[in-house]
PDB file of C-alpha atoms in Angstrom:
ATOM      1  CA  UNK G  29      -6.673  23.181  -8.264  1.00 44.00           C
ATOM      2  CA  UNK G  30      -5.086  19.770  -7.785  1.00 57.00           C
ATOM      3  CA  UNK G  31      -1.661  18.908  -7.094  1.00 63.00           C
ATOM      4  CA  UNK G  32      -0.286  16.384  -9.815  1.00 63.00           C
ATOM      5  CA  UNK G  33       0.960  13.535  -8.125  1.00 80.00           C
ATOM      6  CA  UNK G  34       4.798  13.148  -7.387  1.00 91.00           C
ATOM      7  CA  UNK G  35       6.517  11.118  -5.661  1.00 95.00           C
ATOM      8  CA  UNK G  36       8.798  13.660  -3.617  1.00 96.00           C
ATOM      9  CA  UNK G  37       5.682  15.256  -2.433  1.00 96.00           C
ATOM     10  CA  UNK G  38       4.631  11.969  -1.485  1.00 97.00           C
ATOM     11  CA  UNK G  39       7.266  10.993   0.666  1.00 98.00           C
ATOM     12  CA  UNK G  40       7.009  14.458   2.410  1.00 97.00           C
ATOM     13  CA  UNK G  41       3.248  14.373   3.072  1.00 97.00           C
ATOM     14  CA  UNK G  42       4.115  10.349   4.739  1.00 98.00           C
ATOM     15  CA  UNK G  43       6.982  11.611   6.716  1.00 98.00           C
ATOM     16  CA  UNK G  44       5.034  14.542   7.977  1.00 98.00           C
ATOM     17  CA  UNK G  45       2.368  12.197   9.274  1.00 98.00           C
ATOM     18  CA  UNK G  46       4.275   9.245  10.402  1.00 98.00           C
ATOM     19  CA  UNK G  47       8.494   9.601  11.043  1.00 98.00           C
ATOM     20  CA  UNK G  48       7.377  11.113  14.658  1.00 98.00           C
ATOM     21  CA  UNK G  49       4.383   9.314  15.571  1.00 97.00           C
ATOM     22  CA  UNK G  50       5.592   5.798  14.130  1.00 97.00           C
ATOM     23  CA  UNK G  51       9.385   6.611  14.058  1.00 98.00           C
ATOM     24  CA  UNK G  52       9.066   5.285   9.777  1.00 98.00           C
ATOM     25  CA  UNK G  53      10.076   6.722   7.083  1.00 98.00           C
ATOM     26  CA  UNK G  54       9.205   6.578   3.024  1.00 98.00           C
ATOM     27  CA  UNK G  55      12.085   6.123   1.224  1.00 98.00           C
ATOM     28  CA  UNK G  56      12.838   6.068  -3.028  1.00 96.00           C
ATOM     29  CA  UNK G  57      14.166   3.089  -3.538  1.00 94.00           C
ATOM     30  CA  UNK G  58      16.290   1.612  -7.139  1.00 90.00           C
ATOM     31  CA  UNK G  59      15.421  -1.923  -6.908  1.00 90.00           C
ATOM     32  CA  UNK G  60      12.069  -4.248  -5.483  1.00 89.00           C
ATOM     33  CA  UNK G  61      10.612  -2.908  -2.314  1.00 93.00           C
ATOM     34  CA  UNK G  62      11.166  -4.009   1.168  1.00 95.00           C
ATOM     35  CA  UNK G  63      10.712  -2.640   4.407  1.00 97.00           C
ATOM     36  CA  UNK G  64      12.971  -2.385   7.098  1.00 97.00           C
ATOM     37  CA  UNK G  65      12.778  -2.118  11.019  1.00 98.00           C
ATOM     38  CA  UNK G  66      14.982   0.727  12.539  1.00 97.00           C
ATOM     39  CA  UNK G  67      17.928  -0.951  13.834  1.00 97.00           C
ATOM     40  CA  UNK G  68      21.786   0.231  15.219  1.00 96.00           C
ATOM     41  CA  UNK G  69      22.628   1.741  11.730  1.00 96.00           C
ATOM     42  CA  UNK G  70      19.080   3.726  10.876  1.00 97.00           C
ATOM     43  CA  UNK G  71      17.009   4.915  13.447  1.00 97.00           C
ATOM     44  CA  UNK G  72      13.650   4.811  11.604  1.00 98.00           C
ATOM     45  CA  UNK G  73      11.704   2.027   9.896  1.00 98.00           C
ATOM     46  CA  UNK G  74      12.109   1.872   6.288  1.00 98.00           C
ATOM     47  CA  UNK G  75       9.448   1.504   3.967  1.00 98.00           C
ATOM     48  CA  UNK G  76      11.273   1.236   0.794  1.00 98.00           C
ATOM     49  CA  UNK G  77       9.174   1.330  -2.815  1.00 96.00           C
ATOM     50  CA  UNK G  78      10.253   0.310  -5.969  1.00 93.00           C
ATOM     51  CA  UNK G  79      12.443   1.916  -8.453  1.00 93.00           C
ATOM     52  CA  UNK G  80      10.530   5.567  -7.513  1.00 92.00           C
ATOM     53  CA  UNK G  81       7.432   4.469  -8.510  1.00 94.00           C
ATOM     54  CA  UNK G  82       4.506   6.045  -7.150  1.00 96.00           C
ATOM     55  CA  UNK G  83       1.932   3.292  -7.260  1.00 94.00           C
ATOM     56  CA  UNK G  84       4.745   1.316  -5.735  1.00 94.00           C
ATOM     57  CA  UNK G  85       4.878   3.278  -2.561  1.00 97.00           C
ATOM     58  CA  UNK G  86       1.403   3.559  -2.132  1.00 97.00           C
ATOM     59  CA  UNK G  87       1.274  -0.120  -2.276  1.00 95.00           C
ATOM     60  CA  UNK G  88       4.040  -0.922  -0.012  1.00 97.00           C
ATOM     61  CA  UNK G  89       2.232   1.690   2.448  1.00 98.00           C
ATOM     62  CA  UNK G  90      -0.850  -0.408   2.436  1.00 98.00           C
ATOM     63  CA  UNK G  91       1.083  -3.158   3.270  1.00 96.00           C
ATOM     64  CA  UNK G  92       2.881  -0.841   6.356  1.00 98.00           C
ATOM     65  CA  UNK G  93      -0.951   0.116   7.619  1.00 98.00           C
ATOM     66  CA  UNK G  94      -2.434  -3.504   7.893  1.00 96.00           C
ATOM     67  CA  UNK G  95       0.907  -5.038   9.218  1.00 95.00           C
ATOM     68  CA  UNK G  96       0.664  -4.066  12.629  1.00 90.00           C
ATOM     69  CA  UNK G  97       3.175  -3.181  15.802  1.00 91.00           C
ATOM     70  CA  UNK G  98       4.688  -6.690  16.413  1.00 95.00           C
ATOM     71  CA  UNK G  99       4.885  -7.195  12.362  1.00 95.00           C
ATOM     72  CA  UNK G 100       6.871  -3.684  11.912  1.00 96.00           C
ATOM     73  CA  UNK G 101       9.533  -5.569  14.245  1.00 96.00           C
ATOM     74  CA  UNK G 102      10.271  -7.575  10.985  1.00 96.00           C
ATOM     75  CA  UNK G 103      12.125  -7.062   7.821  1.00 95.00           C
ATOM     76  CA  UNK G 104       9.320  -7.015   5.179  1.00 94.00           C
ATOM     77  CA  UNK G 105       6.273  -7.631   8.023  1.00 94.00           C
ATOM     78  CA  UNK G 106       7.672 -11.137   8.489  1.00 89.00           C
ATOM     79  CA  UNK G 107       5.554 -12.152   5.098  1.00 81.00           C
ATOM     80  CA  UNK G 108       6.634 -15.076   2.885  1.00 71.00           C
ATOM     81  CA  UNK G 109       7.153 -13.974  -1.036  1.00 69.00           C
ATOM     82  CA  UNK G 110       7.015 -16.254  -3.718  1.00 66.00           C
ATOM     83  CA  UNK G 111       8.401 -13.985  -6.873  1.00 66.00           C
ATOM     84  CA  UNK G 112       6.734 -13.994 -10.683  1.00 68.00           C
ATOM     85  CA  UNK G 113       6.545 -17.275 -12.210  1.00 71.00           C
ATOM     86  CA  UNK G 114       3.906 -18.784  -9.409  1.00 72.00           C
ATOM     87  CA  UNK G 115       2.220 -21.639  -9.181  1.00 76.00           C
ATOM     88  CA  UNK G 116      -1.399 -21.297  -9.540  1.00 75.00           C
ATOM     89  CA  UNK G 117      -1.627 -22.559  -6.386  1.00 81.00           C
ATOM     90  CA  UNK G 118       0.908 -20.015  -5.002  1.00 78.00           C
ATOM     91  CA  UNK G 119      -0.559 -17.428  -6.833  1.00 75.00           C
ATOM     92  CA  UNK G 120      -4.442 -18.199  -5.136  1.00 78.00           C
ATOM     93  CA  UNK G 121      -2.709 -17.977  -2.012  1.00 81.00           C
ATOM     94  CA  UNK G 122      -0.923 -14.582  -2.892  1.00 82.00           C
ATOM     95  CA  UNK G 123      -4.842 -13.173  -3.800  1.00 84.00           C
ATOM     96  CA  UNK G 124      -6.039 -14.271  -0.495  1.00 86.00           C
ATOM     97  CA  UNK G 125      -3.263 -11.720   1.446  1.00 88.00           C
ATOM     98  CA  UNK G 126      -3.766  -8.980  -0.955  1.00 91.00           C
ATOM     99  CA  UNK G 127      -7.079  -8.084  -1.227  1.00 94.00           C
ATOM    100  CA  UNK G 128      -6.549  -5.451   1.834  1.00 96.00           C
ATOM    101  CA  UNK G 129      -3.615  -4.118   0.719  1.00 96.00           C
ATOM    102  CA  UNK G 130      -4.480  -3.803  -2.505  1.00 95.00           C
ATOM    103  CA  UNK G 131      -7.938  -2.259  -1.178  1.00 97.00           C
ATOM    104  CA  UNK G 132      -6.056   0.466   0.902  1.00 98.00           C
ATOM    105  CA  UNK G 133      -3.730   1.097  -1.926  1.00 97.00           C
ATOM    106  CA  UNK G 134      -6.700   1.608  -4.526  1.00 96.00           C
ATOM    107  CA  UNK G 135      -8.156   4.112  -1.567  1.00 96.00           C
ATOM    108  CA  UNK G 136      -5.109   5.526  -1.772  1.00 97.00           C
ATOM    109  CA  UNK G 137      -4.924   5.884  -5.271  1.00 96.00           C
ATOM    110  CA  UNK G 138      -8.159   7.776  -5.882  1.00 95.00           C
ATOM    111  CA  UNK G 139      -7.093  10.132  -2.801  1.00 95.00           C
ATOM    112  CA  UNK G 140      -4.209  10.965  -4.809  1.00 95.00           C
ATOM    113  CA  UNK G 141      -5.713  11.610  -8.094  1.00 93.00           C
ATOM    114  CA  UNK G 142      -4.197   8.276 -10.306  1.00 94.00           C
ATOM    115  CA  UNK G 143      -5.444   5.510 -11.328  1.00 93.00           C
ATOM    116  CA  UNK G 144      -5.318   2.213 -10.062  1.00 94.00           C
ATOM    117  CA  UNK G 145      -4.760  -1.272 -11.402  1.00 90.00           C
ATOM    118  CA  UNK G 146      -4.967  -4.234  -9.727  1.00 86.00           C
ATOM    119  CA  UNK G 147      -1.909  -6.168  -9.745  1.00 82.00           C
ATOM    120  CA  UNK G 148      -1.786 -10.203 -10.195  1.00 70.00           C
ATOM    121  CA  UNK G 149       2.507  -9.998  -9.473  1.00 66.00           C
ATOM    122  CA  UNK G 150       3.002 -12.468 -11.511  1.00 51.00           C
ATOM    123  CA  UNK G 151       4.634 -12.081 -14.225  1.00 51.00           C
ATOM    124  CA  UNK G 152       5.366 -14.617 -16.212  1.00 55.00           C
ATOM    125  CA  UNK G 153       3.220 -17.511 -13.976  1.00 52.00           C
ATOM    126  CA  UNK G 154       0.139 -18.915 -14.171  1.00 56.00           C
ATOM    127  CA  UNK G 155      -2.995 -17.181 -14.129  1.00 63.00           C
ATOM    128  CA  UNK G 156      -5.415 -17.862 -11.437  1.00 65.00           C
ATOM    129  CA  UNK G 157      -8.634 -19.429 -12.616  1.00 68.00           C
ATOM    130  CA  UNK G 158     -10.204 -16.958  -9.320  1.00 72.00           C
ATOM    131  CA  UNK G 159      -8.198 -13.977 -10.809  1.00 76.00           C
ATOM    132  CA  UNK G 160     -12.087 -12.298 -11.414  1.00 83.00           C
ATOM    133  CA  UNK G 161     -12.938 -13.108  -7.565  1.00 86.00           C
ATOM    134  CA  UNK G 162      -9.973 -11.467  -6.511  1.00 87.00           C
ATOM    135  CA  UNK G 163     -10.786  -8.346  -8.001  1.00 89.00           C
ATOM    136  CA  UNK G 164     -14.252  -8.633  -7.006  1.00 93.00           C
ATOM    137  CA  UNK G 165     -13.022  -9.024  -3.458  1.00 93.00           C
ATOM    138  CA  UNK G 166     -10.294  -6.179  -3.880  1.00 95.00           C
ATOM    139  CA  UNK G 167     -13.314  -3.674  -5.037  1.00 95.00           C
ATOM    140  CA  UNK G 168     -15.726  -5.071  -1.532  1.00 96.00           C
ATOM    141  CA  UNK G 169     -13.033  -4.627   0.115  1.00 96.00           C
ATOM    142  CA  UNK G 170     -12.047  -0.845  -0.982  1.00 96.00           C
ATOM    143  CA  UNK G 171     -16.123  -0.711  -0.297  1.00 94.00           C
ATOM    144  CA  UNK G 172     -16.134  -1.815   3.031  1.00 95.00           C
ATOM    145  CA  UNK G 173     -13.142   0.145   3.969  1.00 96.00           C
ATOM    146  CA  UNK G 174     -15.076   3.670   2.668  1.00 93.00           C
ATOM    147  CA  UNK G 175     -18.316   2.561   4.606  1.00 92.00           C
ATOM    148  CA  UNK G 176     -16.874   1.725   7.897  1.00 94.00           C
ATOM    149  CA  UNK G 177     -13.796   2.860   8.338  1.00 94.00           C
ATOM    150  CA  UNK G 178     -10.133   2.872   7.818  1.00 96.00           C
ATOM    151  CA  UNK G 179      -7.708   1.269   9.765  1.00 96.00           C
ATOM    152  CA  UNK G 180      -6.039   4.297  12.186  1.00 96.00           C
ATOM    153  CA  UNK G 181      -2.599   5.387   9.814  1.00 97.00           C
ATOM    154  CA  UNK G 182      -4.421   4.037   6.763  1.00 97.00           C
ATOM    155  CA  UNK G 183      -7.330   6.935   8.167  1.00 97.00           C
ATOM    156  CA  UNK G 184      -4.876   9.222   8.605  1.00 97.00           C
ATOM    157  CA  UNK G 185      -2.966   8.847   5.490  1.00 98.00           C
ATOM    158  CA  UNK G 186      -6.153   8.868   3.150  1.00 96.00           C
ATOM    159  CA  UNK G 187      -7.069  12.053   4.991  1.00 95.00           C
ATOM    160  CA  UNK G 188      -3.157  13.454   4.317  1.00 97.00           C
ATOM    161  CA  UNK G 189      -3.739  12.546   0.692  1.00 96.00           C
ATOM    162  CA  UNK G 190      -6.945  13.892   0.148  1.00 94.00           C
ATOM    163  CA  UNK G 191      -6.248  17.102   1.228  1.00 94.00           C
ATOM    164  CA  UNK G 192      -2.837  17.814   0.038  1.00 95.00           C
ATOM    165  CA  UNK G 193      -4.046  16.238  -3.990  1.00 94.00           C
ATOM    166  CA  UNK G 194      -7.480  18.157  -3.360  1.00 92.00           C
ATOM    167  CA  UNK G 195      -9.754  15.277  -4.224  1.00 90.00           C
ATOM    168  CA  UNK G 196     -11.839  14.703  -1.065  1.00 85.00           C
ATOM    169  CA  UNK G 197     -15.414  14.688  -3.575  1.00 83.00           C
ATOM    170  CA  UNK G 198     -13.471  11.852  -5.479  1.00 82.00           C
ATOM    171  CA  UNK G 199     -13.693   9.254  -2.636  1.00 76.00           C
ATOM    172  CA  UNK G 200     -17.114   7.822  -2.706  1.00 72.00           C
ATOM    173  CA  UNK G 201     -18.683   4.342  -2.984  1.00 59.00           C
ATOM    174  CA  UNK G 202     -19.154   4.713  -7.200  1.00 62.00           C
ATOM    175  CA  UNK G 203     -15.152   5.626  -7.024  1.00 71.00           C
ATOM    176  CA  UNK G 204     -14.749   1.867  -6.922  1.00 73.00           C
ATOM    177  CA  UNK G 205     -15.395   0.844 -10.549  1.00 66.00           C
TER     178      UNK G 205
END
C-alpha cells in the first residue's frame, strides 16, 4: 500500500538521507523559498520551501541536487531571480535554467505519488512565445535523466522516495506524459 504524500514525512525521509552526508537540512518554511548555507548561527544548510508546500520542496530540492559544492556556499545557489511580472525576455531566460530542475522535480514527483505541473513562475508577466519548447525540453529532459542516470543525491533521493511512497513500477519512460 502507498504512503500518501506529506510533507513531514518528506522532510524526514531528506534529512535521513542528507543532514549527515551533506550537513543540509529540509525545512517548512511560511513565506517564498530560499536556501541557506550553514553559517555561525545554524550549523546545517537550509533548504527552505514555500509556505509547506509539498511540490515546493521537491522543487527547491531539485534546485539543491544540480547546484553543486561551490554553489551550496551561497545563499540561494548564487542564482539571479527576477520575480512574476517578467519580461518575455526574462522569462525565456528563466526556461533555459529550469528545464533540469524542473526535470528532477517532475522525477521526483512521480516517485512520490503526485502529480506534477510545470511551472512558468510568472504570474502575472508575459507569456513566452517558447512556453511549448520549454515543456518539451522539461519532459526530454525528465527522459534523459530516467535513461542515463541521475545526478548522485538526485539518485539517491529518487531511490528514498520511491521506496518509502511505494511507487518504484511508476517511474518509467511513458511516466513522462
Amino acid at each position: 500500500m502507498a504512503v500518501s504524500p506529506d510533507v513531514t514525512n518528506l522532510i524526514q525521509l531528506f534529512n535521513r538521507c542528507f543532514k549527515q552526508s551533506e550537513n543540509t537540512i529540509l525545512v517548512k518554511g511560511e513565506d517564498e523559498p530560499i536556501y541557506l548555507p550553514a553559517n555561525d548561527n545554524q550549523p546545517h544548510h537550509q533548504i527552505i520551501f514555500a509556505h509547506g508546500f509539498f511540490s515546493s520542496a521537491l522543487h527547491e530540492v531539485s534546485h539543491w541536487c544540480i547546484a553543486g559544492k561551490e554553489r551550496r556556499k551561497k545563499i540561494d545557489f548564487g542564482y539571479w531571480y527576477e520575480p512574476d511580472g517578467r519580461t518575455v525576455e526574462q522569462q525565456q531566460a528563466f526556461e533555459i535554467v529550469e528545464v533540469k530542475p524542473q526535470a528532477l522535480e517532475w522525477i521526483f514527483s512521480i516517485a512520490a505519488g503526485i502529480k506534477f505541473n510545470i511551472s512558468a513562475d510568472n504570474l502575472g508577466g508575459a507569456v513566452s512565445p517558447t512556453a511549448d519548447l520549454f515543456a518539451q525540453n522539461v519532459r526530454s529532459q525528465a527522459l534523459e535523466y530516467v535513461e542515463k542516470g541521475l545526478p548522485e543525491n538526485a539518485r539517491q533521493f529518487t531511490e528514498a522516495l520511491l521506496n518509502y511512497y511505494g511507487t518504484k513500477s511508476q517511474l518509467v519512460a511513458n511516466a513522462f506524459k
